[in-house]
XYZ file of C-alpha atoms in Angstrom:
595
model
C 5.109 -22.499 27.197
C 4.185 -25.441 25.443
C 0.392 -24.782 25.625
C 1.155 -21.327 23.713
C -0.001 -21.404 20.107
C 1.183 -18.624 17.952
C -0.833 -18.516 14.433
C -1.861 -15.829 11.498
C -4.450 -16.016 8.594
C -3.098 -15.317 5.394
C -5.463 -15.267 2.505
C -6.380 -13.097 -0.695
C -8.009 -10.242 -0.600
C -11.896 -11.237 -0.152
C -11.693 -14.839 0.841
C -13.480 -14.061 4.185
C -10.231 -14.485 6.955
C -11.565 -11.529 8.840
C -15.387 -13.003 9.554
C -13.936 -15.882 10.042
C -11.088 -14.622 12.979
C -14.789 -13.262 14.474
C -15.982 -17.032 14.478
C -12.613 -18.374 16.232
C -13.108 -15.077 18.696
C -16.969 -15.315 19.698
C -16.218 -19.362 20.130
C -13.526 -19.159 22.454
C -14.919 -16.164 24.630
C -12.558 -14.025 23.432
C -15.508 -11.111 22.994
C -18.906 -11.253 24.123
C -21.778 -10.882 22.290
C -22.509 -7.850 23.030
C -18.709 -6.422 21.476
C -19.100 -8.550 19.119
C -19.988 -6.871 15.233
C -18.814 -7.883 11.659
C -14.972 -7.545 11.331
C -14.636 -7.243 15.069
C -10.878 -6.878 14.387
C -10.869 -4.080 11.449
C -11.182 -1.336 14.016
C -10.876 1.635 11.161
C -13.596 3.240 9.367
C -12.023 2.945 6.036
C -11.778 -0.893 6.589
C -14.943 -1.502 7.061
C -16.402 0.654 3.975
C -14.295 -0.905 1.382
C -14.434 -4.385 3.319
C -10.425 -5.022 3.339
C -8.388 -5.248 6.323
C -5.252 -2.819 6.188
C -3.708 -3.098 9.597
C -2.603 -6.391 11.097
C -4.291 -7.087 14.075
C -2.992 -9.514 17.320
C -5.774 -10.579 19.979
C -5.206 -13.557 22.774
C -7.550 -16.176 23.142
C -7.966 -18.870 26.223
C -8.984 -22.333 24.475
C -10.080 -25.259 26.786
C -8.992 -28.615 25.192
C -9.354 -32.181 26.382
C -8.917 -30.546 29.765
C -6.282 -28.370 29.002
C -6.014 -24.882 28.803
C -4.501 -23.254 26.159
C -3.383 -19.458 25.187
C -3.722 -18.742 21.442
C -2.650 -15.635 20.126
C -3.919 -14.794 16.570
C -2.359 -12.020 14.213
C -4.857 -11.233 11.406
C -2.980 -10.167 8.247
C -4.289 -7.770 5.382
C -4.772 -9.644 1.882
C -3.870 -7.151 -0.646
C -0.729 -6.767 -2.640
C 0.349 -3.481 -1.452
C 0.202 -4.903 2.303
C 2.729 -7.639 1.953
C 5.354 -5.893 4.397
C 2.374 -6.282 7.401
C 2.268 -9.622 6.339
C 5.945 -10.495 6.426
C 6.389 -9.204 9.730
C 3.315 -11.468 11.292
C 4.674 -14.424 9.764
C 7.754 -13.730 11.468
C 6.504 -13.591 14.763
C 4.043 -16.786 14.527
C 5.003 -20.321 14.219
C 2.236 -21.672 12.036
C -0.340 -20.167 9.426
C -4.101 -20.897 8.416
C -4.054 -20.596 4.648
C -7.649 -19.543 4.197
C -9.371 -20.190 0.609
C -12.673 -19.421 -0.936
C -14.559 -22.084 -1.906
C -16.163 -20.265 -4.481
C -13.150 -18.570 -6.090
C -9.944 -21.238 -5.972
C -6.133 -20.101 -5.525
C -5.430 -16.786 -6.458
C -2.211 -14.708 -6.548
C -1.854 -13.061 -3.538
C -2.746 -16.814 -1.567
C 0.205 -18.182 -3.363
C 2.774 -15.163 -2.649
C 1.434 -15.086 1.063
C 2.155 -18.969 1.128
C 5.621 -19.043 0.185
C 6.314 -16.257 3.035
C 5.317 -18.563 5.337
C 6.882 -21.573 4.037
C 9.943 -19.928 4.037
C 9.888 -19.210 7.896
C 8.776 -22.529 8.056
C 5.211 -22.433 9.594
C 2.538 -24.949 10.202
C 0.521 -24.692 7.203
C -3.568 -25.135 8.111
C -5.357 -25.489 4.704
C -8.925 -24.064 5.519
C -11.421 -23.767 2.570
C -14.101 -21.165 3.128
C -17.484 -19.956 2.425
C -18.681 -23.933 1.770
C -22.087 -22.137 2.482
C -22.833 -20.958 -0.389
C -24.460 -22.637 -3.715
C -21.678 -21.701 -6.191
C -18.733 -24.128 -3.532
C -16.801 -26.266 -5.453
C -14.947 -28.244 -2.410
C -13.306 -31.233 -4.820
C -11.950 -29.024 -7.341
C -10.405 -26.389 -4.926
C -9.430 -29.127 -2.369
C -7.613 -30.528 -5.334
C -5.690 -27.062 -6.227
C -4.484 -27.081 -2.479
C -3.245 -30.438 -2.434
C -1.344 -29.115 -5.919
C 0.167 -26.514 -4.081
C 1.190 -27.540 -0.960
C 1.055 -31.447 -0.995
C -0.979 -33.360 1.707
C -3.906 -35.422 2.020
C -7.528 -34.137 1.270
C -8.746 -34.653 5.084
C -6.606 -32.233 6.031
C -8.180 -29.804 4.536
C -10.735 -28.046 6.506
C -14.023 -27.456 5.559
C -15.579 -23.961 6.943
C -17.856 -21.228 6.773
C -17.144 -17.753 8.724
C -20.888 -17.032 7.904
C -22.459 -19.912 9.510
C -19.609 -21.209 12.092
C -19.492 -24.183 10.525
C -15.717 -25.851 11.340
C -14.559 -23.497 13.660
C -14.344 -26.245 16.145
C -12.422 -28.715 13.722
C -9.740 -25.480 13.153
C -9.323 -24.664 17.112
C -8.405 -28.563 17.084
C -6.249 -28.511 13.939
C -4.647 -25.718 15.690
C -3.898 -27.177 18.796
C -2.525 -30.506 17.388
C -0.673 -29.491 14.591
C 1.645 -25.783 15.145
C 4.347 -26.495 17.457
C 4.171 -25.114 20.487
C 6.813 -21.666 20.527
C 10.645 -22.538 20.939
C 12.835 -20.732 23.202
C 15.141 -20.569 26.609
C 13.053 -19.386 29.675
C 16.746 -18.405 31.627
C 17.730 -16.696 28.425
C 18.033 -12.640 28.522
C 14.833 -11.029 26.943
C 14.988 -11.045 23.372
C 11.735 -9.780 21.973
C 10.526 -8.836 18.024
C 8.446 -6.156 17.776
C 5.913 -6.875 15.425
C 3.511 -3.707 15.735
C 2.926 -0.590 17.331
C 0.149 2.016 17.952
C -0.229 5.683 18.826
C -2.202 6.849 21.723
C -2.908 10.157 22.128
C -2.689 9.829 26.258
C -0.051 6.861 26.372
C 2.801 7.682 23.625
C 3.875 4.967 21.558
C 2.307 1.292 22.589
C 5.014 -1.686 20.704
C 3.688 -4.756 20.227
C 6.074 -7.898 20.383
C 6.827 -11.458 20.607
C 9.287 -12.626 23.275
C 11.396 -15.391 21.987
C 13.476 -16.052 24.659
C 13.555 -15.284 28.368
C 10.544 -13.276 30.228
C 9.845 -9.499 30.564
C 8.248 -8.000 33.696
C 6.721 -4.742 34.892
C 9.478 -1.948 35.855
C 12.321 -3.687 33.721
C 14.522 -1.317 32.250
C 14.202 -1.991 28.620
C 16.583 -1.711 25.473
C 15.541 -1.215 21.738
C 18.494 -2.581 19.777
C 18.464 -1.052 16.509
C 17.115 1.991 17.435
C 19.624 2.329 20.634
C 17.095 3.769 23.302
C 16.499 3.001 26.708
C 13.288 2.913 28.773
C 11.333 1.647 31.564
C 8.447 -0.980 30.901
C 5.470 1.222 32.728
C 3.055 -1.226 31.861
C 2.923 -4.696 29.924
C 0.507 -7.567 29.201
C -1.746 -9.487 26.607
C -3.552 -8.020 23.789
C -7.267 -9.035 24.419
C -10.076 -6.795 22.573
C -8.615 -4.426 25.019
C -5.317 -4.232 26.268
C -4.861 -6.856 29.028
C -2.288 -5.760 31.945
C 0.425 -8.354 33.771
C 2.936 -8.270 36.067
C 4.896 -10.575 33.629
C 5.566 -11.904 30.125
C 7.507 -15.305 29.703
C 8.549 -17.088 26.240
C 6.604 -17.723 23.876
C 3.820 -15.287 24.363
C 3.165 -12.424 22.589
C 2.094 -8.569 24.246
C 2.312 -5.094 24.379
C 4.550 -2.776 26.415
C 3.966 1.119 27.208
C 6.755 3.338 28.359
C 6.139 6.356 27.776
C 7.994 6.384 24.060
C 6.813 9.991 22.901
C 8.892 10.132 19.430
C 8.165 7.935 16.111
C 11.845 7.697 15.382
C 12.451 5.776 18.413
C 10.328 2.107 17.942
C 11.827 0.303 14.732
C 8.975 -2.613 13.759
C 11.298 -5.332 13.553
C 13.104 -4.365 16.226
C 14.736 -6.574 18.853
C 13.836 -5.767 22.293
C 16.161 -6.790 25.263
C 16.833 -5.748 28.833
C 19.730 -3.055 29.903
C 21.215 -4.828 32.518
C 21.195 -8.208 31.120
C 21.081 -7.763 26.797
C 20.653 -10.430 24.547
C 24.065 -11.207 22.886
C 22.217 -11.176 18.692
C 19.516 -9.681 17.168
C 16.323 -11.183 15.948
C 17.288 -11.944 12.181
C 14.335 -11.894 9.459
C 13.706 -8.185 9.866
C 13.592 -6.816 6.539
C 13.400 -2.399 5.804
C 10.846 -1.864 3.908
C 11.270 -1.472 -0.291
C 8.752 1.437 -1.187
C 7.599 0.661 -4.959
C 5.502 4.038 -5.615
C 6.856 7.596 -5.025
C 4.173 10.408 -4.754
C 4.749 14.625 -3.775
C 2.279 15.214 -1.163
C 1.461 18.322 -0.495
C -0.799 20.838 1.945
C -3.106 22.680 -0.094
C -2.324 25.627 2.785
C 1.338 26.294 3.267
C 1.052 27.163 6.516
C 0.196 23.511 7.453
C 3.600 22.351 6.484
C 4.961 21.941 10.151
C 0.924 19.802 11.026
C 1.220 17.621 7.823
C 4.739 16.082 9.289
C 3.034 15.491 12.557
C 0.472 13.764 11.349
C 2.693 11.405 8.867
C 4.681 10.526 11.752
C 1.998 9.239 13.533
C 0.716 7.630 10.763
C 4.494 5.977 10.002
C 4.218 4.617 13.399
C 0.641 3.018 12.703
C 2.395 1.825 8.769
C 5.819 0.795 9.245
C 5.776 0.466 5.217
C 4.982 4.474 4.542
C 8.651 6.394 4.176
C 8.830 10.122 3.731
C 11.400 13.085 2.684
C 10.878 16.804 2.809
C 10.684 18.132 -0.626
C 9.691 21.803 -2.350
C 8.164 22.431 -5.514
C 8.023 25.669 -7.666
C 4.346 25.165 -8.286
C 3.433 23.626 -4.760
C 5.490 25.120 -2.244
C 7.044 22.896 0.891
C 5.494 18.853 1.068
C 6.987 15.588 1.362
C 8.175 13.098 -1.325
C 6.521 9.365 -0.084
C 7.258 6.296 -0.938
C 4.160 3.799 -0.968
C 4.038 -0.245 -1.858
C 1.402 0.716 -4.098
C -1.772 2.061 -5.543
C -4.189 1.275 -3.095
C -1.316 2.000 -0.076
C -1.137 5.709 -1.245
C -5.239 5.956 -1.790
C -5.153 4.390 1.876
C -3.130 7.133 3.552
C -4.081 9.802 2.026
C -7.653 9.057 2.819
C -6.148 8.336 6.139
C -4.753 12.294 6.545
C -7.792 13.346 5.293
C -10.034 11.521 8.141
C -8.301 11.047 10.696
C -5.796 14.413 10.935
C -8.359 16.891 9.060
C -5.463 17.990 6.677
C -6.247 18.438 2.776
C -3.734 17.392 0.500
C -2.364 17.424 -2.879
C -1.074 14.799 -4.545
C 1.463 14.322 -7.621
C 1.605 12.119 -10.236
C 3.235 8.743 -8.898
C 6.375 7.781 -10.257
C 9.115 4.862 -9.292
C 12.636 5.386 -9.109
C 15.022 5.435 -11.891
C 19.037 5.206 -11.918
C 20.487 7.358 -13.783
C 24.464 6.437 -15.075
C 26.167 9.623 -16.094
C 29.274 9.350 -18.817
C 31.771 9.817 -16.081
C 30.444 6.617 -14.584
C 28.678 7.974 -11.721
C 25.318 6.885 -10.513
C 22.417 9.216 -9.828
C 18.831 7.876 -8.177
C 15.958 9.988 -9.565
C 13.196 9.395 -7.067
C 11.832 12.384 -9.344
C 11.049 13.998 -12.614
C 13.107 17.008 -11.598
C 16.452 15.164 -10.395
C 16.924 13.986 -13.954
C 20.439 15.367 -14.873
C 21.034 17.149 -17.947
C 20.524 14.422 -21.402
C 24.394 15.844 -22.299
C 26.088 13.923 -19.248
C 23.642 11.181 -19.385
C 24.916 7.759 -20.565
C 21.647 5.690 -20.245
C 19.066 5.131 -17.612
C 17.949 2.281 -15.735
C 14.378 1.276 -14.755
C 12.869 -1.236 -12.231
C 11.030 -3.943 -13.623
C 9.125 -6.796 -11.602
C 7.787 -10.074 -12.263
C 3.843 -9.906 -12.399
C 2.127 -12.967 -11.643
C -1.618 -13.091 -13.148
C -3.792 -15.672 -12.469
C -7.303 -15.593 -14.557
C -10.391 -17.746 -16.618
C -8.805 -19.304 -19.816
C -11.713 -17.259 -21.736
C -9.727 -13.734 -20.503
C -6.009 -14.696 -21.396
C -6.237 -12.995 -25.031
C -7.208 -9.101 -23.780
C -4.912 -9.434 -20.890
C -1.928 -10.612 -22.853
C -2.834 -7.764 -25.488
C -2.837 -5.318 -22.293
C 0.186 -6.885 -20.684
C 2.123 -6.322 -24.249
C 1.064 -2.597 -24.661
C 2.555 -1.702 -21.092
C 5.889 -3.297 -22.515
C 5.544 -6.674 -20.592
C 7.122 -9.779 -21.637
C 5.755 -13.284 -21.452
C 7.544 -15.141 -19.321
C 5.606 -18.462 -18.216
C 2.346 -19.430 -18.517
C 1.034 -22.667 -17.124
C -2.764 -24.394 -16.932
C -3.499 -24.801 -12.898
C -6.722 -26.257 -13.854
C -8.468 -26.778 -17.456
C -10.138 -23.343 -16.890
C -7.097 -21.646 -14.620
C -4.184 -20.099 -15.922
C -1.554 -18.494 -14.128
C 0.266 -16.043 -16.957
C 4.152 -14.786 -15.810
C 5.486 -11.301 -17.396
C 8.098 -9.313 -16.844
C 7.446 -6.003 -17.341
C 8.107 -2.212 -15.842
C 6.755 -1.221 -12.829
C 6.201 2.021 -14.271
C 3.599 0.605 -16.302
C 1.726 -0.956 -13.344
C 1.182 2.062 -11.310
C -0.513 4.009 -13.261
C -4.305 2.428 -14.194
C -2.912 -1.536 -14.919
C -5.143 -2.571 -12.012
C -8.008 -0.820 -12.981
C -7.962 -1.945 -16.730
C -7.283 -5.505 -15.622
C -10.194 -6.071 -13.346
C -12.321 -4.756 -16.325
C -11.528 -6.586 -19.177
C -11.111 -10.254 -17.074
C -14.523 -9.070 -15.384
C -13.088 -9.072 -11.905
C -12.061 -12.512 -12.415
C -7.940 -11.831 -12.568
C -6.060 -11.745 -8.995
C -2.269 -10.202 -9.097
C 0.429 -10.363 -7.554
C 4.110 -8.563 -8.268
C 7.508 -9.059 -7.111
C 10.329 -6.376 -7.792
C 13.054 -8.496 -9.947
C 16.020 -5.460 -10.733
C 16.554 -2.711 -13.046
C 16.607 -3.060 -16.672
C 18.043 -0.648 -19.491
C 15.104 1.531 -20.806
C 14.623 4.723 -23.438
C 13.514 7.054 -20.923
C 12.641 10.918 -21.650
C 11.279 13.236 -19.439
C 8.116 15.006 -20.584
C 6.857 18.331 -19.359
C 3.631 19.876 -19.014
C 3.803 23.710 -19.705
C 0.967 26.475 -18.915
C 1.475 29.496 -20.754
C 5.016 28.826 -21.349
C 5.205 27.866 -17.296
C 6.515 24.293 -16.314
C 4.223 22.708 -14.081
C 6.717 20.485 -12.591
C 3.820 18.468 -10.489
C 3.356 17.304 -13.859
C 6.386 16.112 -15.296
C 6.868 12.706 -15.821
C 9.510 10.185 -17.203
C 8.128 8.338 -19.891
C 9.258 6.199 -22.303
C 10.106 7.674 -25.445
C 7.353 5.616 -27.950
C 4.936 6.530 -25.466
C 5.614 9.826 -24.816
C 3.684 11.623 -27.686
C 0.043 9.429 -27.050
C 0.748 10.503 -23.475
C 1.491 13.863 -24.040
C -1.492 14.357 -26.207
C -3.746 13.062 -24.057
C -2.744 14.635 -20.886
C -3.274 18.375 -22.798
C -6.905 17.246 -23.915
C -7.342 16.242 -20.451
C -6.499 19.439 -18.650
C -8.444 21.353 -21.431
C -11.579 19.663 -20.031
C -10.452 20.566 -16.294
C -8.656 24.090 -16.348
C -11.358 26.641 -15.627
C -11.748 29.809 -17.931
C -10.436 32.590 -17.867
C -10.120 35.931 -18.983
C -7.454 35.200 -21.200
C -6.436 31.910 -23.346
C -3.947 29.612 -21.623
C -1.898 27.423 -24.020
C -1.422 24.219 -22.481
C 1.177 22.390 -23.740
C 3.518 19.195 -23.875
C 7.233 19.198 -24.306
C 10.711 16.679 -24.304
C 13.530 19.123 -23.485
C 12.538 22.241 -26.107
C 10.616 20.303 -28.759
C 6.523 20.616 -27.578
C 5.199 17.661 -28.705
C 1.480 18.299 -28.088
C -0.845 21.605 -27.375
C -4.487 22.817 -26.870
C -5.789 26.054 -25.859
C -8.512 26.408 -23.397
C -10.243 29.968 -24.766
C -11.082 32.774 -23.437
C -14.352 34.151 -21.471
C -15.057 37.297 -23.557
C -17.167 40.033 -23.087
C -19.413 41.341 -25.460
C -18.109 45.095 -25.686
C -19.341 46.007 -29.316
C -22.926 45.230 -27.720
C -23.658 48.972 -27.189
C -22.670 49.970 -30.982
C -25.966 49.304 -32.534
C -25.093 51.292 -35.531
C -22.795 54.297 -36.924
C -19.292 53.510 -38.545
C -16.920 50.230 -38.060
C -14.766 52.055 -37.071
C -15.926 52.375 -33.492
C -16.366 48.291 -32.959
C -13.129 48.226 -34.188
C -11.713 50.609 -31.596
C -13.327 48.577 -28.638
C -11.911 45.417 -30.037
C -8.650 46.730 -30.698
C -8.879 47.899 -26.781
C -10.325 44.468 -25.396
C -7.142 42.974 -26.828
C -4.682 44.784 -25.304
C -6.421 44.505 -21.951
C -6.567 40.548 -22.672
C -2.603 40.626 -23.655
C -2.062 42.306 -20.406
C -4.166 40.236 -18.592
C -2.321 37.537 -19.505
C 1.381 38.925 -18.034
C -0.127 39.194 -14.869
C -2.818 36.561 -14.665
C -1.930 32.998 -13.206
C -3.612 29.704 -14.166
C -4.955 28.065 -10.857
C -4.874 23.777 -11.145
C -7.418 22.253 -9.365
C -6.814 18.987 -7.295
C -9.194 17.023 -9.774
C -6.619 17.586 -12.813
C -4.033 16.522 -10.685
C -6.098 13.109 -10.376
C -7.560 12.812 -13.872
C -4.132 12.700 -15.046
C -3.369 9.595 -13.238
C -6.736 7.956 -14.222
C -5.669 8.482 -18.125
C -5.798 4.985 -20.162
């Protein structure tokens, strides 16, 4: 056991951890040259387009030192906000952390949120600084945010380069000498965390997890706690670039186990794993459920696919412990699911998931968050959507979640994002000079306001030079009304949204202009239009195709065109009874691109 070594990366989005896990794999023989290929250990399509890593990722590594053989098991973490549950749960089952930062770029948000996770489970920090390649390095002044941060001396912060290899050797040493070896009782009954698990079509359900105490070996009848069920360990061993059988697993050492687990309900990550005959007398503490911040409709764009859409988000909640799911029905959309996301990017991420990887086309709704709603007889209602929202009559007042956004940014950009900040009702909180030309800005302000396009407009107007980060801080008291979207006097309850009430006409005004531009024509006019309750606040009228029927009426008496006329309208009038106005998917996500 104590020539184990259990470490993660954690790093901001960008700052290079995943070429650099390739360095510390190709230099300890953990892949070949031949397997190996840039972001060995993003194994999804999707990852390696948009160049982030969205799935944690363990792989064992053999390490000769002075001599001495030693087993390092390394769980890569994702970088961006919206992934901080993966990261959580690595950091649990490691005992020390390489705290990778760009040379080029400095500190940024989501290296200082990802820090404190670990410090709080105590780990080994390794202060790495990468990409000291490149021209544009500035090794003093970022050395010297580091030492800021976490205290220290300046030679223990290692200089790297995941491009060029340079210091790989100096971490593999760093690594060795300075995390603690794992602590545990070898004699101890099993008591495993399960970090991670996959989905294989021919295999069932494959957990991943870290024994703490005692050992685990093939044919052991096995015990998930929370989840109460029972089965027999087919097949264990180590994670390698391919999975690695063993007869046995002892303390310390992290693997995988197969038994045959065929439903998603039944392997909790953050389980406890212990054996039936001989349990474990606690569980493993430090498991946290998961707080979705973003809730979303999704939808099949076929009915009929209903009963394939939940297979395929099962599997996919097996493969993203963080994605939750209810069955809803909408008038306008028929049967779907109501999902709860960490973010943005996490709902762009599985629904490009469903799309690629389970063939099914969906339809998304406008993202909300959830509201509480305290009625005048003192009960509570939870409105996870537009349509819960109990009549305004009953309604006392309503509650909103705000967080505490942390932005860090150039001193030249803290003017237009201040002005931004302040228009989505944030509140300055803190701001504070990291370096003469750093500044870390601290609002409070509604998450409602974040989900929509606060990202986007951010990265624009600090030229890509902001990083945030978020934290959820409680609900606040807020003047919330819900506005509808009506076609032809036809709620559209995809649409709805709860808004707050000084920004409810701009929004309403500009969401009609926008589906204008994106309902096709047709025969007959369709008034689009916004409303709070029975007052419409906003409308616009996408016009009719007409026909030219007084073209054959090249002369003789008025009277004629005015009988065809007279005829077209009727036909329009009844036209419009029957007709019904088709949204397309693209409104649906124009709506949430609105500024």
């Amino acid at each position: 056991m104590k020539h184990i070594r259990n470490f993660c990366i954690i790093a901001h989005i960008d700052h290079g951890k995943s070429t650099l896990a390739d360095r510390l794999l190709h230099h300890t023989g953990a892949i070949s040259d031949r397997e190996l290929k840039e972001q060995t250990l993003d194994d999804m399509d999707l990852e390696r387009e948009r160049g982030i890593t969205i799935k944690s990722h363990a792989i064992q590594m053999n390490y000769t030192y002075e001599g001495q053989e030693y087993v390092l098991n390394l769980i890569d973490t994702p970088g961006h906000v919206d992934f901080s549950y993966e990261v959580s749960r690595s950091i649990a089952s490691c005992e020390g952390a390489l705290l990778i930062v760009d040379a080029t770029q400095g500190i940024q948000a989501q290296t200082i949120s990802n820090l404190y996770l670990a410090i709080e489970h105590d780990l080994e920090i390794i202060p790495v600084l990468n990409k000291m390649d490149l021209a544009s390095a500035m090794p003093e002044e970022v050395t010297d945010q580091i030492i800021d941060l976490i205290g220290g001396k300046p030679e223990e912060v290692i200089p790297a380069s995941g491009k060029t290899g340079l210091g790989v050797e100096d971490i593999l040493k760093a690594v060795i000498e300075r995390i603690p070896s794992p602590k545990g009782k070898e004699d101890a009954p099993l008591q495993a965390l399960v970090f991670d698990s996959v989905f294989n079509i021919y295999r069932g359900i494959i957990a991943y997890f870290k024994v703490k105490e005692g050992s685990i070996k093939k044919g052991d009848k096995v015990k998930f706690v929370n989840a109460g069920t029972e089965y027999v360990a087919d097949e264990i061993g180590t994670l390698g670039l391919d999975l690695i059988p063993k007869k046995e697993i002892k303390t310390g050492d992290v693997g995988y186990i197969i038994s045959g687990i065929k439903s998603a309900k039944d392997v909790k990550v953050g389980d406890t794993l212990t054996l039936k005959e001989n349990p474990c007398t606690e569980v493993i503490q430090g498991f946290e459920e998961v707080k979705p911040m973003v809730y979303a409709g999704i939808y099949p764009v076929d009915t009929d696919d209903y009963e394939e859409l939940r297979e395929s988000m099962e599997k996919l909640q097996l493969n993203d412990a963080s994605l939750t799911f209810e069955p809803e029905s909408s008038a306008a959309l028929g049967f779907g699911f109501r999902c709860g996301f960490l973010g943005m990017l996490h709902m762009e991420i599985i629904q490009e998931r469903l799309e690629r990887e389970f063939n099914m086309t969906v339809i998304t709704t406008v993202p909300n968050v959830s509201y509480k709603a305290y009625m005048k007889k003192g009960n509570l209602v939870v409105m996870n959507n537009p349509s819960d929202m109990p009549d305004p009559v009953h309604l006392d007042y309503i509650e909103e979640p705000f967080i505490s956004a942390q932005i860090i940014t150039k001193s030249d950009f803290v003017g237009p994002i201040m002005t931004l900040c302040i228009e989505k009702r944030g509140i300055l909180k803190n701001q504070v000079y990291l370096t003469t030309d750093r500044v870390e800005i601290t609002f409070e302000m509604p998450l409602a306001e974040v989900v929509f396009d606060f990202y986007d407009r951010l990265k624009t107007i600090s030229k890509g030079y902001a990083s945030f980060d978020y934290a959820p801080i409680g609900h606040q008291q807020s003047n919330l009304v819900k506005m509808d979207v009506l076609l032809n006097g036809d709620q559209v309850d995809a649409l709805s949204a709860l808004v707050h009430r000084d920004n409810a006409y701009n929004l309403g005004k500009k969401m009609c202009e926008k589906l204008r531009e994106l309902i096709p024509r047709q025969q007959f006019d369709i008034a689009i239009q916004a409303a709070i309750g029975s007052k419409i606040i906003s409308r616009e009228t996408v016009k009719a195709l007409r026909k030219d029927v007084t073209a054959k009426c090249y002369g003789g008496d008025i009277t004629r065109k005015r009988k065809l006329l007279e005829k077209q309208k009727k036909g329009k009038k009844r036209m419009r009874q029957v007709g019904n106005v088709e949204i397309p998917q693209s409104a649906f996500m124009a709506v949430l691109k609105l500024d």
